[in-house]
């Protein structure tokens, strides 16, 4: 028996974080990307769930981080079928590359630790858990996520992960703001550092640092909102799927802002 269905709009907001209109937009995007054409992986056998219900299953899974044995019965399918739904539709929810941008568009980048159980990609990090370092960039004006990097072991610093994750290439050609942990990347705008001899910063540099902190806080707010999708608090799936999941959650985050 199916408990949760997209036909009942009251289930959508509490279980996905999206309003019904935003969810319908998400379903249209997935359909345009080929969601309707995906079969069940077996010749002649179609999905038991409709496309809106399959999209809802993925969104609920990301939002609640329930196990597949818990998600499956909620939608009236087996846990293995729930696995296939997530594996098939997850990549279709990924954040689309930004095609057009202003020349003066400023991006803000920061990294966050995602606890990840797959030790092939995770490493013990400063949160005392095996984690990965996920780089996220937002537009400073709209606060929309414009890029996510490939997750790297959590014991690596932001200054190297910025380059190794590929997000530096995605942001090339635009001004990029970050905190002081991105040393060694001269194209990144960072706050002024206190002189090593103990002297105070000039007042004008101190004022610029205050403005820098105020603007850069926007990316920290975006990271906090992305972690409302609880799968980013304890990632149990294979490590190689985290990049796609993070990109999909970035897309959902953008939908909640733009509608």
PDB file of N, CA and C in Angstrom, residues 4 15 20 35 51 60 126 134 159 191 242 247 250 252 259:
ATOM      1  N   UNK A   4       2.675   7.619   0.728  1.00  0.00           N
ATOM      2  CA  UNK A   4       2.977   8.962   0.253  1.00  0.00           C
ATOM      3  C   UNK A   4       2.797   9.008  -1.263  1.00  0.00           C
ATOM      4  N   UNK A  15       7.865  16.912   3.337  1.00  0.00           N
ATOM      5  CA  UNK A  15       8.782  15.814   3.040  1.00  0.00           C
ATOM      6  C   UNK A  15       9.835  16.156   1.999  1.00  0.00           C
ATOM      7  N   UNK A  20       4.231  22.955  -3.629  1.00  0.00           N
ATOM      8  CA  UNK A  20       3.677  22.156  -4.739  1.00  0.00           C
ATOM      9  C   UNK A  20       4.018  22.707  -6.116  1.00  0.00           C
ATOM     10  N   UNK A  35      13.217  11.699 -18.125  1.00  0.00           N
ATOM     11  CA  UNK A  35      12.716  10.879 -17.034  1.00  0.00           C
ATOM     12  C   UNK A  35      11.630   9.906 -17.425  1.00  0.00           C
ATOM     13  N   UNK A  51       6.018   9.077 -12.886  1.00  0.00           N
ATOM     14  CA  UNK A  51       7.194   9.942 -12.810  1.00  0.00           C
ATOM     15  C   UNK A  51       7.110  10.919 -11.637  1.00  0.00           C
ATOM     16  N   UNK A  60      12.198  12.981  -1.230  1.00  0.00           N
ATOM     17  CA  UNK A  60      11.948  12.573   0.162  1.00  0.00           C
ATOM     18  C   UNK A  60      13.172  11.885   0.736  1.00  0.00           C
ATOM     19  N   UNK A 126      38.526  17.226  10.652  1.00  0.00           N
ATOM     20  CA  UNK A 126      38.479  17.975  11.889  1.00  0.00           C
ATOM     21  C   UNK A 126      37.160  17.837  12.632  1.00  0.00           C
ATOM     22  N   UNK A 134      33.278  19.185   0.357  1.00  0.00           N
ATOM     23  CA  UNK A 134      32.445  19.569  -0.777  1.00  0.00           C
ATOM     24  C   UNK A 134      32.533  21.072  -0.974  1.00  0.00           C
ATOM     25  N   UNK A 159      42.289  25.201   0.166  1.00  0.00           N
ATOM     26  CA  UNK A 159      43.150  25.793  -0.858  1.00  0.00           C
ATOM     27  C   UNK A 159      43.498  24.798  -1.961  1.00  0.00           C
ATOM     28  N   UNK A 191      40.210  38.114   2.485  1.00  0.00           N
ATOM     29  CA  UNK A 191      40.393  39.260   3.395  1.00  0.00           C
ATOM     30  C   UNK A 191      41.872  39.522   3.653  1.00  0.00           C
ATOM     31  N   UNK A 242      28.077  10.926  -4.562  1.00  0.00           N
ATOM     32  CA  UNK A 242      27.887  12.143  -3.773  1.00  0.00           C
ATOM     33  C   UNK A 242      27.899  13.393  -4.642  1.00  0.00           C
ATOM     34  N   UNK A 247      24.855  18.046  -6.377  1.00  0.00           N
ATOM     35  CA  UNK A 247      24.400  18.910  -7.462  1.00  0.00           C
ATOM     36  C   UNK A 247      22.875  18.950  -7.521  1.00  0.00           C
ATOM     37  N   UNK A 250      21.609  21.104  -4.750  1.00  0.00           N
ATOM     38  CA  UNK A 250      21.814  22.514  -5.122  1.00  0.00           C
ATOM     39  C   UNK A 250      20.673  22.998  -6.013  1.00  0.00           C
ATOM     40  N   UNK A 252      17.569  21.783  -6.007  1.00  0.00           N
ATOM     41  CA  UNK A 252      16.388  21.919  -5.152  1.00  0.00           C
ATOM     42  C   UNK A 252      16.476  23.201  -4.320  1.00  0.00           C
ATOM     43  N   UNK A 259      11.394  29.684  -6.902  1.00  0.00           N
ATOM     44  CA  UNK A 259      10.026  29.246  -7.121  1.00  0.00           C
ATOM     45  C   UNK A 259       9.842  28.585  -8.463  1.00  0.00           C
TER      46      UNK A 259
END
